[in-house]
Coordinates of C-alpha atoms and ligand atoms in Angstrom, one line a residue:
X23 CA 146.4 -38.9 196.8
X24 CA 145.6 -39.8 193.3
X25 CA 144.4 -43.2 193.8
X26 CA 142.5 -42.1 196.6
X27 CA 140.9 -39.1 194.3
X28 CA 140.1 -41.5 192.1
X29 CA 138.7 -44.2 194.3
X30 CA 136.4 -41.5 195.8
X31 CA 135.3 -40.3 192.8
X32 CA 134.1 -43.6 191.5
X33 CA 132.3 -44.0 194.3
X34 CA 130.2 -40.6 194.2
X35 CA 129.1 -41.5 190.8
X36 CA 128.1 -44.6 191.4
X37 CA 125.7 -43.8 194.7
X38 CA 125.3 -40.0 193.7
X39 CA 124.5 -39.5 190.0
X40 CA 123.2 -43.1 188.8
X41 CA 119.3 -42.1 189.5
X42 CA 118.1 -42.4 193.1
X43 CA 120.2 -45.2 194.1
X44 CA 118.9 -47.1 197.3
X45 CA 120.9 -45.7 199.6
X46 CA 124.1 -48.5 201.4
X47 CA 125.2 -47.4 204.5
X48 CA 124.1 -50.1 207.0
X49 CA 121.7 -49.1 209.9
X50 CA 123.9 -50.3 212.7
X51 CA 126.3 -47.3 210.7
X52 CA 124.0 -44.6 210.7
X53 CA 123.5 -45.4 214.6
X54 CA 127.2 -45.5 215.1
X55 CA 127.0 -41.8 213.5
X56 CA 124.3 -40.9 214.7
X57 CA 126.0 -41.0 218.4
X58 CA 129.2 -39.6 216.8
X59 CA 127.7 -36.4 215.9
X60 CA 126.0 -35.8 219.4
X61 CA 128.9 -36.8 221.5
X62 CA 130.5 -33.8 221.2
X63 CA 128.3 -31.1 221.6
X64 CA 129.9 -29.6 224.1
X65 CA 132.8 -29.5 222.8
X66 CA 131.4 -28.3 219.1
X67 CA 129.8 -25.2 221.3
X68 CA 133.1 -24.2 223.0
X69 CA 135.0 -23.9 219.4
X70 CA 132.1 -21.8 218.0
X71 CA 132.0 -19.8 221.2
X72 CA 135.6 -18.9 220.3
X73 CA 135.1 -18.4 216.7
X74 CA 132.3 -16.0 217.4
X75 CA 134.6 -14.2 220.4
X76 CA 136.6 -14.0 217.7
X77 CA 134.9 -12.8 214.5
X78 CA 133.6 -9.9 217.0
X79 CA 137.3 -8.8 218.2
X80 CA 137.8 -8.5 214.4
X81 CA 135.0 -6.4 213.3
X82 CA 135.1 -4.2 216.3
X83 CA 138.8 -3.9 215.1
X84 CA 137.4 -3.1 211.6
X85 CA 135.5 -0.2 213.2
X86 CA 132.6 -0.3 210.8
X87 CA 129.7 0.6 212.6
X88 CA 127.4 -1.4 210.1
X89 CA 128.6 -4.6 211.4
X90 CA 126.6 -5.1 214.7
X91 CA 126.1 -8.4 215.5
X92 CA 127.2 -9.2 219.0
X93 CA 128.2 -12.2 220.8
X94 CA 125.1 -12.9 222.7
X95 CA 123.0 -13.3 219.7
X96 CA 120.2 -15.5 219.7
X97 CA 121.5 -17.5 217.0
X98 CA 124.4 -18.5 218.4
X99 CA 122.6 -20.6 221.1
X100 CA 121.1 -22.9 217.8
X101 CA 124.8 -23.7 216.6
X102 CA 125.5 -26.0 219.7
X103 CA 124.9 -29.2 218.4
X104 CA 126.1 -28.2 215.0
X105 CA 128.3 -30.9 213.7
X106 CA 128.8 -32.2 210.7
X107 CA 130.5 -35.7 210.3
X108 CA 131.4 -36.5 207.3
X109 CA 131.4 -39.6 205.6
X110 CA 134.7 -40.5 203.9
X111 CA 133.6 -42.4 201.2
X112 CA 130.5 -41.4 199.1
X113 CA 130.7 -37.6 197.5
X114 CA 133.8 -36.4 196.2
X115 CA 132.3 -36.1 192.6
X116 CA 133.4 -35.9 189.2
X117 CA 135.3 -32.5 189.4
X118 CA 137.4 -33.2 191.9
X119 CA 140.7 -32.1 190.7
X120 CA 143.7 -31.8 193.0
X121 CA 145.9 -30.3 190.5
X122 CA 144.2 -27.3 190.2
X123 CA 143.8 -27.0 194.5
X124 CA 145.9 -24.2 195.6
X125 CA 147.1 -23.1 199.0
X126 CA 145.2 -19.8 199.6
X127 CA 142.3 -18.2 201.2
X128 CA 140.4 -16.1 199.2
X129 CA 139.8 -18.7 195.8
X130 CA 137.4 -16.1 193.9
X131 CA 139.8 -14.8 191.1
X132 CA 137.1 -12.4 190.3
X133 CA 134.1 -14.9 190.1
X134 CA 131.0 -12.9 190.6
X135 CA 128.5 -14.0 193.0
X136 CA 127.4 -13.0 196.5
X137 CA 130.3 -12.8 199.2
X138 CA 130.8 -15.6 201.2
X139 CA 133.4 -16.0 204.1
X140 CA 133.5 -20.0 205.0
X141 CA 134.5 -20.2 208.8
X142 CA 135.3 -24.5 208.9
X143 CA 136.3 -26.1 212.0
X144 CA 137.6 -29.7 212.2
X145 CA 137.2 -31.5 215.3
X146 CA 138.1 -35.1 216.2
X147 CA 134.6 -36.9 217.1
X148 CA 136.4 -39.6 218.8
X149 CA 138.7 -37.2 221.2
X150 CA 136.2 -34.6 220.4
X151 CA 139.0 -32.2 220.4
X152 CA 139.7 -29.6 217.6
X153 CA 142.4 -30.8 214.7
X154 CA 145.3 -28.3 213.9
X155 CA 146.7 -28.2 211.2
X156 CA 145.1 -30.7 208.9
X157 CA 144.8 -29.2 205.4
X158 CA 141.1 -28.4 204.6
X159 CA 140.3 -28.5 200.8
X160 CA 137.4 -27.0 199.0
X161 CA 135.7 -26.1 195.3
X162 CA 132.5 -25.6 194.2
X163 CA 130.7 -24.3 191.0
X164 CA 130.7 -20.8 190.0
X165 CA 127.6 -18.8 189.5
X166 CA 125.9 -20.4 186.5
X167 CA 127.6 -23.8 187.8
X168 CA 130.9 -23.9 185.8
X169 CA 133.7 -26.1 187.7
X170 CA 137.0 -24.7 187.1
X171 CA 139.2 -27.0 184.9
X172 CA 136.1 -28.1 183.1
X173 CA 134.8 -25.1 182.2
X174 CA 134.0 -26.6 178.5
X175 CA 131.3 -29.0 180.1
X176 CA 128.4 -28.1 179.9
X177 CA 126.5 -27.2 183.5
X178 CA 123.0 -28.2 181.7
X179 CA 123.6 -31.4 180.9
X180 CA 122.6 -34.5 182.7
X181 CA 125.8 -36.3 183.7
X182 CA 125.4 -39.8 181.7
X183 CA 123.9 -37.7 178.8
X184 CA 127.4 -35.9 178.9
X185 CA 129.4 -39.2 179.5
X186 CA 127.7 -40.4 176.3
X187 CA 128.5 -37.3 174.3
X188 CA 132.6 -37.7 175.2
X189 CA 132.2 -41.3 174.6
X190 CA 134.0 -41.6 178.0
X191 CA 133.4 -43.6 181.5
X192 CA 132.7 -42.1 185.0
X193 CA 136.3 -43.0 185.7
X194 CA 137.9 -41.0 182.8
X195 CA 140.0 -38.3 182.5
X196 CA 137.1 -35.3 182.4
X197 CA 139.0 -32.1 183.0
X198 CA 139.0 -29.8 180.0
X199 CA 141.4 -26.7 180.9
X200 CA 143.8 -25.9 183.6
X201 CA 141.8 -22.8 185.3
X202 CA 141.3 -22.5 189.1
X203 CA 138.7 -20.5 190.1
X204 CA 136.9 -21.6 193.7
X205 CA 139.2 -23.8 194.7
X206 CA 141.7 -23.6 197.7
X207 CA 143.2 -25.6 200.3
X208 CA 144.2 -23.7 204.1
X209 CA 145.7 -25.8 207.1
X210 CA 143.5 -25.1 210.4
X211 CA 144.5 -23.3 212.9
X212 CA 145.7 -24.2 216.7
X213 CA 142.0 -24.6 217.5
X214 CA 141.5 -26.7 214.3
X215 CA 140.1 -23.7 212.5
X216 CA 140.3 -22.1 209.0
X217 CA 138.6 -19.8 206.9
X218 CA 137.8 -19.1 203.2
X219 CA 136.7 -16.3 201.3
X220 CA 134.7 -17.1 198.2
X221 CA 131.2 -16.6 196.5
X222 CA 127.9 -18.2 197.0
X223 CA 128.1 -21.0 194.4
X224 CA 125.4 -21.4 192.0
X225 CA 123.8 -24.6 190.8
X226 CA 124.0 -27.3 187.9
X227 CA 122.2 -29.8 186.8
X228 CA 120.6 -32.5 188.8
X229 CA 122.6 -31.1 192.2
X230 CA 121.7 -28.3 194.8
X231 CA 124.2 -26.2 195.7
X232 CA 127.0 -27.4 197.4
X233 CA 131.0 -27.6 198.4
X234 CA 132.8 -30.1 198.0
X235 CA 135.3 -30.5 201.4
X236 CA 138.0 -32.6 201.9
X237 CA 140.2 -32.7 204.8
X238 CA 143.7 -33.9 204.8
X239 CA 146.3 -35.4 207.5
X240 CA 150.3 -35.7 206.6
X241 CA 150.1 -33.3 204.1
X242 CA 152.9 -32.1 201.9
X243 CA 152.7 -29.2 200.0
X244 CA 154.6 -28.8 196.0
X245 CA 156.3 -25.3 195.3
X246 CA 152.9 -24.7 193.1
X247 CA 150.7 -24.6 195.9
X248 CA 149.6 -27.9 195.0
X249 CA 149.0 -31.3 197.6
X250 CA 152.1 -33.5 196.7
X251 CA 150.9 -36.1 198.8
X252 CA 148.7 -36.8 201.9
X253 CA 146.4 -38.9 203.6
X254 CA 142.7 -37.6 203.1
X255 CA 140.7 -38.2 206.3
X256 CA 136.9 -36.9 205.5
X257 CA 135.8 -36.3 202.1
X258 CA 132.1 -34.5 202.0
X259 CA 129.8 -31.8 200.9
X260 CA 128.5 -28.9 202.8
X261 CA 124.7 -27.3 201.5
X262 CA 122.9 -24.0 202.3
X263 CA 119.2 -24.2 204.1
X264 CA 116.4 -23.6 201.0
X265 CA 115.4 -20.8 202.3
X266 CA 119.2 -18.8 201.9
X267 CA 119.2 -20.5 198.6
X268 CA 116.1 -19.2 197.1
X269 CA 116.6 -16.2 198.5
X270 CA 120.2 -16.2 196.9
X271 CA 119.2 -17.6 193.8
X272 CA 117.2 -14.8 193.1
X273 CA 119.7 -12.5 192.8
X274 CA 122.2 -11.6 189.7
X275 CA 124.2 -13.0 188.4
X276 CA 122.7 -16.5 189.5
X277 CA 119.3 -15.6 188.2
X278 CA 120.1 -15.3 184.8
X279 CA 121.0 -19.2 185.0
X280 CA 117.3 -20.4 183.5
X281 CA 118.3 -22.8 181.0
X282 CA 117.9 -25.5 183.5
X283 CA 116.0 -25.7 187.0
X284 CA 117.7 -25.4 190.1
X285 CA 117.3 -29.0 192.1
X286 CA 116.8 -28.6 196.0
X287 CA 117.8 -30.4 199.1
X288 CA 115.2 -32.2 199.9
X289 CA 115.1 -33.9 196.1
X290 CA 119.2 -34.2 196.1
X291 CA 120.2 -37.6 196.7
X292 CA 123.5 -36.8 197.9
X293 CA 122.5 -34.2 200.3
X294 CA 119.9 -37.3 201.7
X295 CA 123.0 -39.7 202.3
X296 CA 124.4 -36.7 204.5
X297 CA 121.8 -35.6 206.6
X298 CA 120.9 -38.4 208.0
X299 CA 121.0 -39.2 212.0
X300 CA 121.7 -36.3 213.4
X301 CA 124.3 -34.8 210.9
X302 CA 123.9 -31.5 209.7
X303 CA 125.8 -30.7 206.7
X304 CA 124.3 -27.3 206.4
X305 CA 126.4 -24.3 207.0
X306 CA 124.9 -21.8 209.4
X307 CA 124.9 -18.5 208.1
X308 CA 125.0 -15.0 209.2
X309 CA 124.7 -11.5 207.3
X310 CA 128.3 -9.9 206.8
X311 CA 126.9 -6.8 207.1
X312 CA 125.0 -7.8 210.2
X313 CA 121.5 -7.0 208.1
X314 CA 121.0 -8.7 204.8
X315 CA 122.8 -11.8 203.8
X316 CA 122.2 -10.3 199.8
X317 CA 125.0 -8.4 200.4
X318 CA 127.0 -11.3 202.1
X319 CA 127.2 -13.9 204.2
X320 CA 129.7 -15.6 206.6
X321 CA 129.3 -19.5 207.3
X322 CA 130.3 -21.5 210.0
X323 CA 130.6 -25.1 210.1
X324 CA 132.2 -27.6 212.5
X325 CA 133.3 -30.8 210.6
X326 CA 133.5 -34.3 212.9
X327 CA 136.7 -36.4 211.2
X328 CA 135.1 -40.0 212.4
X329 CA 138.9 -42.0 213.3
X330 CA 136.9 -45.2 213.2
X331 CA 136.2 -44.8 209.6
X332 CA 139.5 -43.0 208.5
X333 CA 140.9 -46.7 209.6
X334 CA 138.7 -48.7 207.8
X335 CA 139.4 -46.3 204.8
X336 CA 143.0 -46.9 205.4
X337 CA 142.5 -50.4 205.3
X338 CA 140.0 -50.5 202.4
X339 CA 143.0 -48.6 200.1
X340 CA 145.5 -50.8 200.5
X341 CA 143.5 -53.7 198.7
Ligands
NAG420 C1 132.1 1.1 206.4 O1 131.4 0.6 205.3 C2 131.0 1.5 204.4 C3 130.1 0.8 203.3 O2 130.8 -0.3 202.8 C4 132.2 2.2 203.8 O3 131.8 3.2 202.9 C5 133.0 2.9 204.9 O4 134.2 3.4 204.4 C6 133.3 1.9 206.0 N1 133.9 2.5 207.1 C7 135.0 2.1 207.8 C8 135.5 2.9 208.9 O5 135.6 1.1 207.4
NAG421 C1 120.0 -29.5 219.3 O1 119.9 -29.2 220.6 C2 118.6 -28.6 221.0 C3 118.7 -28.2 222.4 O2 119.4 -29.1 223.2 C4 117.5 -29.6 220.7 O3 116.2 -29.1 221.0 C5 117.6 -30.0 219.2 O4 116.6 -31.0 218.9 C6 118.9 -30.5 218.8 N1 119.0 -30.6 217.3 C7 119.5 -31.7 216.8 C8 119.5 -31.7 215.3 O5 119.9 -32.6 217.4
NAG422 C1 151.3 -27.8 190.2 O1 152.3 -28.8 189.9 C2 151.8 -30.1 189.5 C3 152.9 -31.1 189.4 O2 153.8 -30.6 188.5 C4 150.9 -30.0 188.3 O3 150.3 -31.3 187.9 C5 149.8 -29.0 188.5 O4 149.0 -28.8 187.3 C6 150.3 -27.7 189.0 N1 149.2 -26.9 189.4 C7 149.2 -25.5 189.3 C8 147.9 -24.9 189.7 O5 150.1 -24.9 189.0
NAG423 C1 131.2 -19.5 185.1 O1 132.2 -20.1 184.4 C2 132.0 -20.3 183.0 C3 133.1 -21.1 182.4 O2 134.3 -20.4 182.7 C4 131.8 -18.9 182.3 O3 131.4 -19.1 181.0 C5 130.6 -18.2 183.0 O4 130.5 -16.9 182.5 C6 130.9 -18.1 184.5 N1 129.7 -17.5 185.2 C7 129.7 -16.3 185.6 C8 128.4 -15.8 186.3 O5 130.6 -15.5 185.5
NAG424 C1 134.6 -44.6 172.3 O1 135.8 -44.9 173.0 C2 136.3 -46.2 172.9 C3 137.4 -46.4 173.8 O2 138.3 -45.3 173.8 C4 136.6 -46.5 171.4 O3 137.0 -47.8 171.3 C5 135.4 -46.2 170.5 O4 135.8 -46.3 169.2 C6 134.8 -44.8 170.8 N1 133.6 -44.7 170.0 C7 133.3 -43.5 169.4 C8 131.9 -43.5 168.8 O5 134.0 -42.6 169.3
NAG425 C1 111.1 -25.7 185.3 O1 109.9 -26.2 185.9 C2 108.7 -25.7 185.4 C3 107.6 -26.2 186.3 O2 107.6 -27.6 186.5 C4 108.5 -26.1 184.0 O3 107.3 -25.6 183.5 C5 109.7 -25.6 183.2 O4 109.6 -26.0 181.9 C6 111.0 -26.0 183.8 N1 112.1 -25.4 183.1 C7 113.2 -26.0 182.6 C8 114.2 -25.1 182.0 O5 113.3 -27.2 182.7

């Protein structure tokens, strides 16, 4: 896991925060992809038609009567082709930190920000069947774009600027503290299904706003809550449309982050390696309250492990 970590890591600074890098991934690749995340479509709408079936059982169970959305809403029929494959090898970033990954479900240890409950499903786009219980990992930045365990970096600062003020490398050691906030790791379900409750992260420099997911096969889990060991399978990073961000953004506390301008999708460079061909690394979003997603939101996302390239990566580790 460590070597791996690191590995990945190294290669998200070098194609994701050295400026607008040409991007590598061969076109035969992106056609390969391409036809991965379409093949399963079918598939991909079956799982969300259950994980909608099955979000409704619960809030008709929770007897609210604010929370009205129903089954046969429009939106569902846009979420068919909704998948999201991954590539294993480009965006882990620097504040990846697998010590400080915990086995739980709600990761907001009272981070403010706008409600967010992450509904991720993991589906094989070779088999194009659902993956249980593989360990999904995730962390993101908290409202003014703080990662936990470096809280004492700086969110404003460009990352080589902040290299050169440590005196250290891309591959160093960055972590500052041992804090934990918005991070968590939860195995899917029998239909390859998990769910997080966090906030809406905010932004820092140079980046939109973003997760960072990692799913895991083989996994073994320390008394701490921690991954003792495992073998990662899809390493990536999951944005919000512009419009939910600006609209987000706007909002306390994220707006009282000014010292620096937020970046957007379309100007990301990491988000531009991942949507490309057909994959669609936004989360689709719905209100929690079933009328304004200020007040919350609920996010599904169906993630496409690629086998073909969880080999290679298997290979390309043991050199
Ligand atoms: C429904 O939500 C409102 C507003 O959050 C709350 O005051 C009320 O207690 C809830 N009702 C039920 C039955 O949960
Ligand atoms: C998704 O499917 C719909 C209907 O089949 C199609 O119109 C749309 O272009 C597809 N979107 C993508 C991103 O493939
Ligand atoms: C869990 O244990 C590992 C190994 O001892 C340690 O490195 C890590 O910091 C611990 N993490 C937490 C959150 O307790
Ligand atoms: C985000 O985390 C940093 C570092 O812990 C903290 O100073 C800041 O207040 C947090 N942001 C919010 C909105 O709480
Ligand atoms: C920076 O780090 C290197 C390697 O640890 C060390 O040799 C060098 O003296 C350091 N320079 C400064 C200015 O601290
Ligand atoms: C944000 O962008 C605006 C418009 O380009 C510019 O005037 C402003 O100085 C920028 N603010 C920061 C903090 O960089």
């Amino acid at each position: 896991m460590h070597g791996l970590a690191l590995l990945v890591a190294g290669a998200a600074l070098l194609s994701g925060v050295a400026a607008h890098p040409e991007h590598e991934i061969s076109s035969s690749e992106l056609n390969r992809r391409s036809v991965l995340s379409r093949r399963c479509e079918s598939s991909v709408a079956a799982m969300n038609k259950r994980r909608w079936a099955k979000r409704n059982e619960k809030r008709a169970v929770s007897g609210n009567a604010t929370w009205n959305i129903v089954t046969e809403s429009p939106y569902y029929e846009t979420i068919q082709n909704d998948t999201c494959v991954l590539s294993e090898d480009i965006t882990a970033g620097p504040y990846i930190w697998p010590q400080s990954q915990t086995l739980r479900q709600d990761i907001r240890e009272g981070e403010p920000g706008v409600p967010f409950i992450l509904d991720i499903g993991v589906l094989d786009v070779e088999t194009c069947e659902p993956l249980p219980d593989v360990l999904v990992d995730i962390w993101h930045c908290n409202a003014t774009g703080s990662y936990s365990s470096f809280t004492a970096l700086s969110p404003n600062t460009p990352f080589e600027q902040l290299l050169k003020e440590l005196n250290k490398t891309a591959t160093d050691d960055l972590h500052t503290d041992t804090t934990t906030f918005l991070r968590g790791i939860w195995p899917t379900n029998s239909e390859g299904i998990t769910e997080f409750t966090t906030i809406v992260p905010g932004f820092y420099v140079e980046r939109t706003l973003h997760i960072h997911v990692q799913v895991h096969e083989n996994y073994v889990i320390r008394g701490n809550g921690t991954v003792a060991s495992s073998n990662t399978i899809s390493t990536g990073q999951l944005f919000l449309a512009e419009d939910v961000s600006q609209q987000l953004m706007a909002l306390e506390p994220y707006v009282t982050h000014t010292q620096i301008n937020r970046t957007t999708n379309v100007v990301d460079s990491i988000y531009a390696d991942q949507a490309v061909n057909g994959y669609d690394p936004i989360v689709s979003i719905e209100p929690l309250d079933g009328e304004n997603i200020e007040n919350g939101i609920i996010g599904y996302i169906t993630i496409g492990v690629d086998s073909a390239s969880k080999k290679k990566l298997k290979r390309s580790l043991k050199h």
